[in-house]
Short mmCIF file of C-alpha atoms and ligand atoms in Angstrom, two decimals:
data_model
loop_
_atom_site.label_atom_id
_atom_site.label_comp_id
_atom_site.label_asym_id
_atom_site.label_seq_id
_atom_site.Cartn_x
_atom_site.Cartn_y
_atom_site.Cartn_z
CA UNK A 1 0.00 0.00 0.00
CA UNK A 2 1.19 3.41 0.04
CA UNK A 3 3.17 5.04 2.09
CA UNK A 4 1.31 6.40 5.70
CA UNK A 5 -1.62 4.02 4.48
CA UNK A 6 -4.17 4.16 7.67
CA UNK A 7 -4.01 0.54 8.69
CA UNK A 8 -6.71 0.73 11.74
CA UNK A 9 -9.47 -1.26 13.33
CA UNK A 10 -12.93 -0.13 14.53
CA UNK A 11 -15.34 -0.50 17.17
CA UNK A 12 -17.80 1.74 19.42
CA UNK A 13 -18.33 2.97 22.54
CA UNK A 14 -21.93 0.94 23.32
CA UNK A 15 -20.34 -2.21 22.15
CA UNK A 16 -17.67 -2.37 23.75
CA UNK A 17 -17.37 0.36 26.89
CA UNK A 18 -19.69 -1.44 29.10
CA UNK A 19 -19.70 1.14 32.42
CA UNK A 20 -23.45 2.15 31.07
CA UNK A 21 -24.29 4.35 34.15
CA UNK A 22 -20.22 5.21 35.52
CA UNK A 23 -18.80 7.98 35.78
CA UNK A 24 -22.02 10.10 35.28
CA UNK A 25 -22.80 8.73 31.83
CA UNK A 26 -26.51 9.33 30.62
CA UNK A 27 -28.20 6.71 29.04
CA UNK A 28 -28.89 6.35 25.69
CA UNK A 29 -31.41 4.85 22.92
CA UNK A 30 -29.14 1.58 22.76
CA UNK A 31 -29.47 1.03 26.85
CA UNK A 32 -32.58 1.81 26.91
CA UNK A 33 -33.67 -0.75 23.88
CA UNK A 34 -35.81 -3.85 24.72
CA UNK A 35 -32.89 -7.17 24.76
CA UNK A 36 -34.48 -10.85 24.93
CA UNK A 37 -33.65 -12.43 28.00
CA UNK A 38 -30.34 -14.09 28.33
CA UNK A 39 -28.87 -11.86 25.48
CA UNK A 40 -26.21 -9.34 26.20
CA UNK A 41 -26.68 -6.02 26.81
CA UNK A 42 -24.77 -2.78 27.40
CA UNK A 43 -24.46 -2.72 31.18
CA UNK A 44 -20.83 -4.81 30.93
CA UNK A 45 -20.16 -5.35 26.72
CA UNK A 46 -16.63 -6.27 26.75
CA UNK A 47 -15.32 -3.91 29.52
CA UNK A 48 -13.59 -1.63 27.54
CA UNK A 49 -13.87 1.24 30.24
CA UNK A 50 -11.54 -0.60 32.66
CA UNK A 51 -9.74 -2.72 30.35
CA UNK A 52 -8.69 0.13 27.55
CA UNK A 53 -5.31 -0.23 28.33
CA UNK A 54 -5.11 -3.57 27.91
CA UNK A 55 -7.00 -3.15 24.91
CA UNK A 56 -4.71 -0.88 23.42
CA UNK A 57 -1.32 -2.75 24.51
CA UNK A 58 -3.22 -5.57 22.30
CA UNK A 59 -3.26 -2.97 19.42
CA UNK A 60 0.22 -1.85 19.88
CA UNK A 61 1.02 -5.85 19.25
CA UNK A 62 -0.90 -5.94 16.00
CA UNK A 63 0.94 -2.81 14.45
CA UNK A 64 -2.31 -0.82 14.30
CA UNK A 65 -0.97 2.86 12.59
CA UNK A 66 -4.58 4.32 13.63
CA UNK A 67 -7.88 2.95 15.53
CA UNK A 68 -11.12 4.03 14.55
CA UNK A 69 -13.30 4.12 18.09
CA UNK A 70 -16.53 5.89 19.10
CA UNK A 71 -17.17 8.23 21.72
CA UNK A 72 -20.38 8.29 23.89
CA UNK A 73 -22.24 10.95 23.30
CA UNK A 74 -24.39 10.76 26.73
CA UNK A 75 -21.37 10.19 29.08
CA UNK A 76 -20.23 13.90 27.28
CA UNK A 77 -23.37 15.48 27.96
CA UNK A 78 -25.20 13.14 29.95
CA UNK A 79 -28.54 15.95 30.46
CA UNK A 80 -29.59 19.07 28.60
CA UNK A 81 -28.25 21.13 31.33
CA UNK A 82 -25.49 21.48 28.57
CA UNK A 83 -22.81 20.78 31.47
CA UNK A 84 -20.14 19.08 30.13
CA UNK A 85 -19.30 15.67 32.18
CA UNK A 86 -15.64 15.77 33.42
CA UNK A 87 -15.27 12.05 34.21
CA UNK A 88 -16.12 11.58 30.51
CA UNK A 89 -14.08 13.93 29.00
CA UNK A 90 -10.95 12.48 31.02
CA UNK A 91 -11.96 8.87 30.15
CA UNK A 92 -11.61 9.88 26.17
CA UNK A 93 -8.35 12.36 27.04
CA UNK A 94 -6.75 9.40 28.83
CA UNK A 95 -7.51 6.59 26.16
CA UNK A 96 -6.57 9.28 23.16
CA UNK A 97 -3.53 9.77 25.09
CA UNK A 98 -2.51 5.88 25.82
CA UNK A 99 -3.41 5.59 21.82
CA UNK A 100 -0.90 8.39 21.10
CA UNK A 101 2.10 7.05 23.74
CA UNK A 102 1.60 3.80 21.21
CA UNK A 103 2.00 5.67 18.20
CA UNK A 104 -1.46 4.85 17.24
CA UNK A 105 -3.79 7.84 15.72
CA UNK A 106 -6.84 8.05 17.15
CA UNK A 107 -9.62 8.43 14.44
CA UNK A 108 -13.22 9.34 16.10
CA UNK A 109 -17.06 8.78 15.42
CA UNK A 110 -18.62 11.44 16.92
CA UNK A 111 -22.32 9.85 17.09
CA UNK A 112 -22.47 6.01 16.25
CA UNK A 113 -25.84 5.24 17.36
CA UNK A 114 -26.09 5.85 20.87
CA UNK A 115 -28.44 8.74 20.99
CA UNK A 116 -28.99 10.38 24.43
CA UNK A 117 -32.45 8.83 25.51
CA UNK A 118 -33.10 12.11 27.24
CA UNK A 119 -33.32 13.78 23.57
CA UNK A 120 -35.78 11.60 22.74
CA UNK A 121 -38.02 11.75 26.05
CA UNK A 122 -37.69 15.25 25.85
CA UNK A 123 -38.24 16.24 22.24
CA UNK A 124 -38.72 13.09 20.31
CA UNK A 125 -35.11 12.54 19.03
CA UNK A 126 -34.53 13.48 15.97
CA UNK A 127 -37.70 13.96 15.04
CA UNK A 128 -36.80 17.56 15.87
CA UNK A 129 -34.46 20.50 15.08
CA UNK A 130 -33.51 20.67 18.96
CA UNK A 131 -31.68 17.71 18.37
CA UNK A 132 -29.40 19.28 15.92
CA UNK A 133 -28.81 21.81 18.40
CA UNK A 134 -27.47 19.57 20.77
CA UNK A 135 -25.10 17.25 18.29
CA UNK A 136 -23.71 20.64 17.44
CA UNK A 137 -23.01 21.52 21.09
CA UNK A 138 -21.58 17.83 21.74
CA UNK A 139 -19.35 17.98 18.86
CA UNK A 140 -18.27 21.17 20.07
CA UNK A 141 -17.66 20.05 22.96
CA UNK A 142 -15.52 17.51 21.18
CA UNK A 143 -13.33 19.45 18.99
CA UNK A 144 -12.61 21.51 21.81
CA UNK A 145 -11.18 19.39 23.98
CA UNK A 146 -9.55 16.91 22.11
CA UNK A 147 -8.94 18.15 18.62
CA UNK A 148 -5.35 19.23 19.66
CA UNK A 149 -4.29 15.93 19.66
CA UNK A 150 -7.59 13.89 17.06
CA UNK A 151 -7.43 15.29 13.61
CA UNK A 152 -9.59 13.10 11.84
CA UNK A 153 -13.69 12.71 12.76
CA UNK A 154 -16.37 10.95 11.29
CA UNK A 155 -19.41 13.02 11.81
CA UNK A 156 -22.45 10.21 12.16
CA UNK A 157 -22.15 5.93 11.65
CA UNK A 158 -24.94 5.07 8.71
CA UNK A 159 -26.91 7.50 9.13
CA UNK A 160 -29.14 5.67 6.63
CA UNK A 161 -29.41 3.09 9.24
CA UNK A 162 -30.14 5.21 12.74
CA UNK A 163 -33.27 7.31 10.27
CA UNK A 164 -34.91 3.71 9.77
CA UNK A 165 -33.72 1.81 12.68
CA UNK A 166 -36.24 2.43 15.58
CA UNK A 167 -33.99 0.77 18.34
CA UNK A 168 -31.12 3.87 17.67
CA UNK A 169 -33.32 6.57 16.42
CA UNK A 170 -35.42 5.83 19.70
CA UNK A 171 -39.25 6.10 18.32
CA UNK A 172 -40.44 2.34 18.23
CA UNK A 173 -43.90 3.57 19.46
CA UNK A 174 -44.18 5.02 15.51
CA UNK A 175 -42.27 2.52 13.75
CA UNK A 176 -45.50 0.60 12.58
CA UNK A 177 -47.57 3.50 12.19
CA UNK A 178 -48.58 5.60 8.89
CA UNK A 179 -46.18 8.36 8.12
CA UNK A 180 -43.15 6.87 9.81
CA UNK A 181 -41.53 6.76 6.65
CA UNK A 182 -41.91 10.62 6.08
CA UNK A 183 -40.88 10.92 9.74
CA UNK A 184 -37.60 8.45 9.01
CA UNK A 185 -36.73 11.31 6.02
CA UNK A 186 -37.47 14.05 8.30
CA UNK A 187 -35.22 12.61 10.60
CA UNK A 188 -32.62 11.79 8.40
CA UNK A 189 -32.94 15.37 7.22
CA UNK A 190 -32.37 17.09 10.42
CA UNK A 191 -28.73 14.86 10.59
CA UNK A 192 -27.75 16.12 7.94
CA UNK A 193 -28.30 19.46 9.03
CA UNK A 194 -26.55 18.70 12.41
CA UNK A 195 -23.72 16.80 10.19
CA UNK A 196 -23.35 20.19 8.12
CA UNK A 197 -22.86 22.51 11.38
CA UNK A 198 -20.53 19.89 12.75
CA UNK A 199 -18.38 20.14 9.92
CA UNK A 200 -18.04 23.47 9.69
CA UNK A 201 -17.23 24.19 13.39
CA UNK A 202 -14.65 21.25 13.09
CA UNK A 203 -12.77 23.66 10.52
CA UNK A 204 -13.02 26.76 12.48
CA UNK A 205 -12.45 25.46 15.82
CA UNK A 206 -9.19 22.52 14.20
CA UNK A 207 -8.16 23.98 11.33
CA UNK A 208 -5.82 21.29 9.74
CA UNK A 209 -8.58 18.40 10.50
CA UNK A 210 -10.23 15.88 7.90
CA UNK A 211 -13.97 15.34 8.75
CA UNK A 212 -16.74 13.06 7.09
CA UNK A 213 -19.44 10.93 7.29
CA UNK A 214 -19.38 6.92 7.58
CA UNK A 215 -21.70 5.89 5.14
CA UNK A 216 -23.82 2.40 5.32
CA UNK A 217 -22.63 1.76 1.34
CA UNK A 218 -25.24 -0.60 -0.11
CA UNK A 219 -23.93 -1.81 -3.28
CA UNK A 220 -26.39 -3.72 -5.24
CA UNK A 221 -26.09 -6.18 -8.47
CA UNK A 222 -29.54 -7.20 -10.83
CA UNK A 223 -30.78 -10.20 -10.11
CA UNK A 224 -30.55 -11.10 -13.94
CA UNK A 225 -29.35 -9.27 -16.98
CA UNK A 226 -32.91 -8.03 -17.80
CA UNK A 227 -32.93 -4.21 -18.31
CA UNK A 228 -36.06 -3.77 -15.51
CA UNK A 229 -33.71 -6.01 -13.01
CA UNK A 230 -30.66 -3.88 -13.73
CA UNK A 231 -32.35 -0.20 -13.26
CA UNK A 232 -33.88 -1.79 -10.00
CA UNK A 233 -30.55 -2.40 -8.88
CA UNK A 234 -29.36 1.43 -9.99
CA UNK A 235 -32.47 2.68 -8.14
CA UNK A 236 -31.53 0.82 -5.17
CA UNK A 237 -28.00 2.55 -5.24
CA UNK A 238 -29.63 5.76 -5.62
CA UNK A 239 -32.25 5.55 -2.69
CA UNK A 240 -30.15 3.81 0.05
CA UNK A 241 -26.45 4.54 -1.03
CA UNK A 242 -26.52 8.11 -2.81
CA UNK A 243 -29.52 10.32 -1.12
CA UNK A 244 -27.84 10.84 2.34
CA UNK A 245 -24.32 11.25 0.79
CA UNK A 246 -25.39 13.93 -2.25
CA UNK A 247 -26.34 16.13 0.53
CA UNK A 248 -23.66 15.47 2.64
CA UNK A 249 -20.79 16.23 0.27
CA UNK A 250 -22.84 17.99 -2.57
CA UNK A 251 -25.31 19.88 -0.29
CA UNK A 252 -28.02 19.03 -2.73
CA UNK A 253 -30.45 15.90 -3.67
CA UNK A 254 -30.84 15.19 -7.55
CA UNK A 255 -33.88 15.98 -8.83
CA UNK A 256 -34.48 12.25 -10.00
CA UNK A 257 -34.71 11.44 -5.81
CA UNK A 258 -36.32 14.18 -5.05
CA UNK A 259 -38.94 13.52 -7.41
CA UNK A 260 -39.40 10.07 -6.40
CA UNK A 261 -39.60 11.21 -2.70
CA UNK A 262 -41.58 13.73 -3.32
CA UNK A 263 -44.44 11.88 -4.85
CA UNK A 264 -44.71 9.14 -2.30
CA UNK A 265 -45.00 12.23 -0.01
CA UNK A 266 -41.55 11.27 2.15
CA UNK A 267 -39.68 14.01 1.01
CA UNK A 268 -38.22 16.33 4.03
CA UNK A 269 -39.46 19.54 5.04
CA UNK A 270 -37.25 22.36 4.77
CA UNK A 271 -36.87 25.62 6.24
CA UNK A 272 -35.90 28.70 5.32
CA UNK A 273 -32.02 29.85 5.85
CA UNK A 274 -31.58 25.72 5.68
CA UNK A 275 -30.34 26.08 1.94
CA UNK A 276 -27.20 27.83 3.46
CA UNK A 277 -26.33 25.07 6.09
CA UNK A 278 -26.26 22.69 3.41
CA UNK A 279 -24.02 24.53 1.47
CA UNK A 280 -22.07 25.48 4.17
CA UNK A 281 -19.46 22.85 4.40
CA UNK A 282 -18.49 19.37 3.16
CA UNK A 283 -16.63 16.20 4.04
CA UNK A 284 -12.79 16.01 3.13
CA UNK A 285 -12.94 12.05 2.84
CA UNK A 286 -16.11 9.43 3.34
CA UNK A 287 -15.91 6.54 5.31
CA UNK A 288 -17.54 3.47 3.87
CA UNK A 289 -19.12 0.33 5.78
CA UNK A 290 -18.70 -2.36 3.54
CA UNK A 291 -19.86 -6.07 4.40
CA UNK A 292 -21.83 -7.63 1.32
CA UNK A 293 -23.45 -6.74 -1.56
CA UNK A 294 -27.43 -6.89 -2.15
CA UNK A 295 -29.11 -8.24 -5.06
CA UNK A 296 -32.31 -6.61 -6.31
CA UNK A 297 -34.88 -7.05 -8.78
CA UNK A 298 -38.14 -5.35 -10.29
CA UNK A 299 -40.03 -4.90 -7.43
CA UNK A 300 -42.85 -8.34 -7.51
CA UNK A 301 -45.18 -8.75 -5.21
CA UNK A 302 -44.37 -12.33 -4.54
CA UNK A 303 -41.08 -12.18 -3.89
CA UNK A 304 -42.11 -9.22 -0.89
CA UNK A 305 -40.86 -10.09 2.58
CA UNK A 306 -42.50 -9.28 5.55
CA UNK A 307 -39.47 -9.76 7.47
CA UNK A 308 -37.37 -7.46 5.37
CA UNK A 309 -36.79 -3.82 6.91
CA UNK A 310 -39.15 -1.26 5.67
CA UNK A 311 -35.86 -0.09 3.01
CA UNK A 312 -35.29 -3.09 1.23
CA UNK A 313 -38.77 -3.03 -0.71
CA UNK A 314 -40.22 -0.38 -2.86
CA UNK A 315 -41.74 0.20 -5.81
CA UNK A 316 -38.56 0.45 -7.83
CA UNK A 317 -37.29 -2.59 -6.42
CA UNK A 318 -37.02 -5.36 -4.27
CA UNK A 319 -34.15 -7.05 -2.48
CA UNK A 320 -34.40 -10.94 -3.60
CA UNK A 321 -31.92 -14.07 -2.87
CA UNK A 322 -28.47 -14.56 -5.15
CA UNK A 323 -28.02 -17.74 -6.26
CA UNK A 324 -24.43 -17.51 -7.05
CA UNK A 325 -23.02 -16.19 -3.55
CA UNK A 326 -22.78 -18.53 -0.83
CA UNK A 327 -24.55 -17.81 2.55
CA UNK A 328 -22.35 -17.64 5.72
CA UNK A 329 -23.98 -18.23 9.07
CA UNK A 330 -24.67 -14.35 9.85
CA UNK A 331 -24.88 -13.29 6.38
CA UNK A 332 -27.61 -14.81 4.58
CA UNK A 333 -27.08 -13.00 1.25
CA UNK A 334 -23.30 -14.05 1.36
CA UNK A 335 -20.67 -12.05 0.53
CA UNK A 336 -18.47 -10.59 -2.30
CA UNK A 337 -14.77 -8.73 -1.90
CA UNK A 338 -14.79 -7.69 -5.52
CA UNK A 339 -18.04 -5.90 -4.75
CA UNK A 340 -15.65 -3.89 -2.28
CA UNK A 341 -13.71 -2.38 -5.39
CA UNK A 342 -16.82 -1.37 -7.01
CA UNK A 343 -18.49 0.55 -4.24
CA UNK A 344 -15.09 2.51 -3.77
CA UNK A 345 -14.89 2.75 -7.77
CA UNK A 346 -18.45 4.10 -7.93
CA UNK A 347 -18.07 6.67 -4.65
CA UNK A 348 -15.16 7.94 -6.06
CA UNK A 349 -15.97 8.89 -9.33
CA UNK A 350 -19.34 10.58 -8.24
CA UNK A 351 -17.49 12.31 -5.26
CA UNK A 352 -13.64 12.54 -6.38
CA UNK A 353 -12.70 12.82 -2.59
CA UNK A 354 -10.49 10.39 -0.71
CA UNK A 355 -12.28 7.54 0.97
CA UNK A 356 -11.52 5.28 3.82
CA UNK A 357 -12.73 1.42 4.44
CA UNK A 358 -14.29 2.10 8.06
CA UNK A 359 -15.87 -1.00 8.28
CA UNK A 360 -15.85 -4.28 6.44
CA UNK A 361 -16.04 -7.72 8.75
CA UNK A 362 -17.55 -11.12 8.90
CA UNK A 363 -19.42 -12.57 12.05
CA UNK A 364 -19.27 -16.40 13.09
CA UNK A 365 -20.34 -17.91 16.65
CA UNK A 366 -16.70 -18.96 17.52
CA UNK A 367 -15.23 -20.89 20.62
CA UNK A 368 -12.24 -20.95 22.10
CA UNK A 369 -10.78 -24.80 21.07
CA UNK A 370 -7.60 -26.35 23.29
CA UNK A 371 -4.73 -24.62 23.00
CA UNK A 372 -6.66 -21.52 24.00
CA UNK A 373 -6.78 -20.73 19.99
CA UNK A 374 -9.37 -19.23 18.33
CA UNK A 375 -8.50 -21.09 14.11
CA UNK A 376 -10.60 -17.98 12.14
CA UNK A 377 -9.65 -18.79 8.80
CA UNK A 378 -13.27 -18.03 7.41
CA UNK A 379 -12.45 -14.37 8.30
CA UNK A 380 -8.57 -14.49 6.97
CA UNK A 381 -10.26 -15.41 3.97
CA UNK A 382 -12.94 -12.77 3.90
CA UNK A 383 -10.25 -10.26 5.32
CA UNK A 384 -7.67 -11.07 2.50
CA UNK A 385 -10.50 -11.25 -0.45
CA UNK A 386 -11.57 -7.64 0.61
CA UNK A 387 -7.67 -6.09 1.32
CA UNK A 388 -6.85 -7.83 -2.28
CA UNK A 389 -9.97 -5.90 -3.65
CA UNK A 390 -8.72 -2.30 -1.97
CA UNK A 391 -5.03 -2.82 -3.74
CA UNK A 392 -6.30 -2.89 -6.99
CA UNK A 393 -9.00 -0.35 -6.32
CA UNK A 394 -5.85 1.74 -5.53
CA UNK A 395 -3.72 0.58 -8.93
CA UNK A 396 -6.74 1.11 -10.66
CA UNK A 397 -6.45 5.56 -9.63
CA UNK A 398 -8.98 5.73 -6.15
CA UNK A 399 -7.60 7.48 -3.70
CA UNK A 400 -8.25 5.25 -0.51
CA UNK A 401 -6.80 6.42 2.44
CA UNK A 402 -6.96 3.36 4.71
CA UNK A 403 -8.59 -0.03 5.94
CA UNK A 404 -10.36 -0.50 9.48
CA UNK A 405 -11.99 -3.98 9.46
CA UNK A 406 -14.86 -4.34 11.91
CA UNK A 407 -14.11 -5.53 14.93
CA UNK A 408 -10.74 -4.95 16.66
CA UNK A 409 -12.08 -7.17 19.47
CA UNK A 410 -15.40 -8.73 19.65
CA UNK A 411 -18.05 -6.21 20.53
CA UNK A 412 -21.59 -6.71 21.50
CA UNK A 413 -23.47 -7.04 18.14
CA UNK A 414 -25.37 -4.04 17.05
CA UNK A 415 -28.16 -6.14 16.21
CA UNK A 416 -27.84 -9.07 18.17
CA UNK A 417 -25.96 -10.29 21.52
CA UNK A 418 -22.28 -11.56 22.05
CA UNK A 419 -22.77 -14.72 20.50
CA UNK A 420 -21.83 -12.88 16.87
CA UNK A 421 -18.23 -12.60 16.76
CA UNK A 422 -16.96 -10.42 14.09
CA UNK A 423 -13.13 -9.67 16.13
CA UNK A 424 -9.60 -10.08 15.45
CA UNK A 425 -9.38 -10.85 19.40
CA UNK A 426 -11.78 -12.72 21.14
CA UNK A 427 -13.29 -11.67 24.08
CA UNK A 428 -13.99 -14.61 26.41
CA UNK A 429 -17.70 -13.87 28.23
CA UNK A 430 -20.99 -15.48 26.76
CA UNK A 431 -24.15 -13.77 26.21
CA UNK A 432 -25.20 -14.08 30.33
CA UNK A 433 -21.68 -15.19 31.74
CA UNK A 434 -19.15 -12.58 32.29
CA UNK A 435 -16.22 -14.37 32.88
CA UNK A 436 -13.17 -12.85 33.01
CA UNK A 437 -13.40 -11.26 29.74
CA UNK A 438 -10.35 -12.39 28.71
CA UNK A 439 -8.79 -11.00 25.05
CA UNK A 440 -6.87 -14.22 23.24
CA UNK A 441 -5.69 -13.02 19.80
CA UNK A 442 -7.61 -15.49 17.03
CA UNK A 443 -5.47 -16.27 14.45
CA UNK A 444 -6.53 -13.63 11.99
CA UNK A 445 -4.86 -11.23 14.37
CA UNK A 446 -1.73 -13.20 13.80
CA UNK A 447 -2.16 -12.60 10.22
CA UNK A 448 -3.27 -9.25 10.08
CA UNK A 449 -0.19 -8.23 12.04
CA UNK A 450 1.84 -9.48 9.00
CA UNK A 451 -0.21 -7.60 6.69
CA UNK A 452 0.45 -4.66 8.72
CA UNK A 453 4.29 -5.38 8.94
CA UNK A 454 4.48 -5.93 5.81
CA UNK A 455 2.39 -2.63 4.48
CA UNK A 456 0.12 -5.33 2.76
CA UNK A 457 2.88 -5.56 -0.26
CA UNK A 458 2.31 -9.59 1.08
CA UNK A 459 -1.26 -9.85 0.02
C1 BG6 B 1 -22.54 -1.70 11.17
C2 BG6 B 1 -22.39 -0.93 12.44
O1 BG6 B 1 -23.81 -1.45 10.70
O2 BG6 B 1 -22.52 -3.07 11.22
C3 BG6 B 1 -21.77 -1.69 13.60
O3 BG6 B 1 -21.73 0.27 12.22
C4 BG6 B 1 -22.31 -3.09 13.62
O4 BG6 B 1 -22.04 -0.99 14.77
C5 BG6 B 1 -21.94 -3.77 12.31
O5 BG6 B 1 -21.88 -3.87 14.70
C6 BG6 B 1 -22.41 -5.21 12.23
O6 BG6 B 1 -23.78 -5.29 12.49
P1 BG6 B 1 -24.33 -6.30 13.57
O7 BG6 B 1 -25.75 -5.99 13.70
O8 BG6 B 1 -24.04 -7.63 13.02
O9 BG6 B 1 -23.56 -6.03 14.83
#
């Protein structure tokens, strides 16, 4: 890879920090969330609070040049007295500062799902523009006292995901009513309003910063080569991949969306004096979250699943099975690396700015076997494919800036428990038995350390 290539790991603050009610933290939308009995929770994830240093000794070992981590917005600003919470703010300074004593930059999500529940008892999350008065205050907060020593953010995690997702976005009571989908756009809106004012504070306030969003990237392939099949699959790109992103970097929706949007009656409300926030900044990279690709057809009544989330049907397509990709045990669809190079091919030539692989990751329900080894080839493989995928997207002229695969350790799944491993260390607790918590390095950490050593001129 090129030289200073950002060689990094991810994770984030609910699913790993544990310590939901220390040190003054607030709750948030992902504590707060019903969890089946006997699944994991927040309350304890994988201890990360107590056990940073350990954590980041562990990423010294692997050669990590940067570490892609989340801070929690509620144990910043745990109430809407505005009173910024010391005990958090020297949590983050301390584990910023063991990053930088490794030689490890520190790159930070500002918002990655954990709304403050308080935002959305008190003014319905963000279902209003309060809300985007408060991110802008938190990250605020943020580049104030730490952007001396963090100089690259990532404004919100999928946004795409937290506007539909009624477990992080906090309003399940409306999820199955009429007009949640206009309220998911409204919401998704007023993010990108709060992402716009967050982006241009982070330039006055840390001049030589980078700053940008981490999109969910849905890349999608036709289901056959039949022209309806294939402009499903473009319309698919368009709706879930490009909407959020067009006004994030070019302030603006294309009229095609907005058209679309605007006759099912889901399009946003504006405001007056809004057309200036949106042009008031952009991103200087984009992170993308990268795990498979989804295949999609003309949308057919037959083929509509009730299970599916509200996004993946419409009437310009529908998400249907691939025959020719393999399921894994987590990822029913299976999974594709060269799919990888096209989602960076097509965000950079519609955005021509640098990008960054924030997330990409496979999950398995692993064990530790004798030995105390954790034999992960599945995800050397899937880890490999993908890297392989990013070299050539480079050769071939993108400008990728650097590869965080998701998980550094094993976190608590974002949609289910413990029991879906995606790590490069294993954390040994099960979904009701703490343990010890252990970390044992599964073999793919091994290998990834090569990589690393090796600047990935070994893949
Ligand atoms: C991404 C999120 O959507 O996917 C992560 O940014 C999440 O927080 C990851 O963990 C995998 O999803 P899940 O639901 O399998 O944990």
């Amino acid at each position: 890879m090129r030289e200073g290539f950002l060689w990094s790991a991810s994770t984030s603050a609910f699913q790993i920090e544990g310590a939901y009610k220390k040190g003054n933290k607030g709750l948030s939308t992902v504590d707060t969330r019903h969890v089946k009995k006997g699944t994991a929770d927040t309350k304890f994830a994988c201890d990360h609070y107590h056990k940073y240093k350990e954590d980041i000794a562990l990423m010294a070992e692997l050669g990590l040049k940067a570490y892609r981590f989340s801070i929690s917005w509620p144990r910043i600003l745990p109430d809407l007295s505005g009173k910024v919470n010391k005990e958090g703010i020297d949590f983050y300074n301390d584990l910023i500062n063991e990053l930088l004593k490794n030689n490890i930059e520190p790159l930070v999500t500002i918002y990655h799902f954990d709304l403050p529940q308080i935002l959305v008892d008190k003014f319905g999350g963000w279902a209003s523009r309060e809300t985007i008065n408060f991110y802008e205050k938190y990250a605020i907060t943020l580049f104030e006292n730490f952007g001396d020593r963090v100089k690259k953010w990532f404004t919100i995690n999928e946004q795409f995901v937290v506007m539909f997702n009624s477990e992080f976005n906090g309003m399940r009571e409306f999820e199955n009513q009429i007009g949640y989908e206009k309220l998911v756009y409204q919401m998704g809106y007023h993010m990108t309003l709060a992402e716009k004012k967050a982006m241009k504070k982070c330039k006055e306030i840390i001049p030589d910063a980078m700053i940008g969003p981490v999109a969910a990237y849905q890349l999608f392939y036709p289901a056959t080569a039949k022209s309806e099949d294939i402009m499903a699959a473009f319309d698919a790109e368009e709706i879930l991949s490009y909407y959020l992103l067009d006004f994030c970097v070019k302030g603006e929706c294309n009229e095609y969306t907005r058209k679309y949007l605007k006759e099912k009656g889901v399009y946003p409300e504006m405001k007056m004096g809004d057309e200036e926030i949106l042009k008031s900044s952009s991103p200087d990279f984009i992170g993308i979250n990268y795990y498979f690709p989804l295949t999609a057809e003309f949308p057919n009544e037959r083929e509509k699943n009730p299970n599916f989330p509200l996004f993946w049907n419409s009437d310009r397509y529908s998400v249907t099975k691939n025959s020719i990709l393999k399921p894994t045990e987590w990822m029913p669809f299976g999974f594709d690396s060269r799919g990888l190079r096209s989602a960076l091919k097509k965000a950079y030539i519609r955005y021509s700015i640098p990008l960054m692989v924030t997330e990409n990751g496979v999950a398995y329900s692993e064990v530790i076997e004798s030995g105390n080894i954790i034999n992960d080839d599945y995800r050397i493989e899937y880890i490999e494919g993908h890297l392989k995928e990013c070299k050539k997207a480079i050769e071939e002229g993108i400008d990728l800036i650097g590869y965080s695969p998701w998980s550094f350790t094993d976190v608590l799944s974002a949609s289910q428990g413990f029991s879906k491993r995606y790590g490069l260390v294993y954390i040994d607790r099960t979904e009701d038995d703490l343990k010890e918590m252990r970390r044992i390095p599964k073999k793919s950490f091994y290998w990834y350390k090569n990589v690393i050593k090796n600047n990935g001129n070994n893949l």
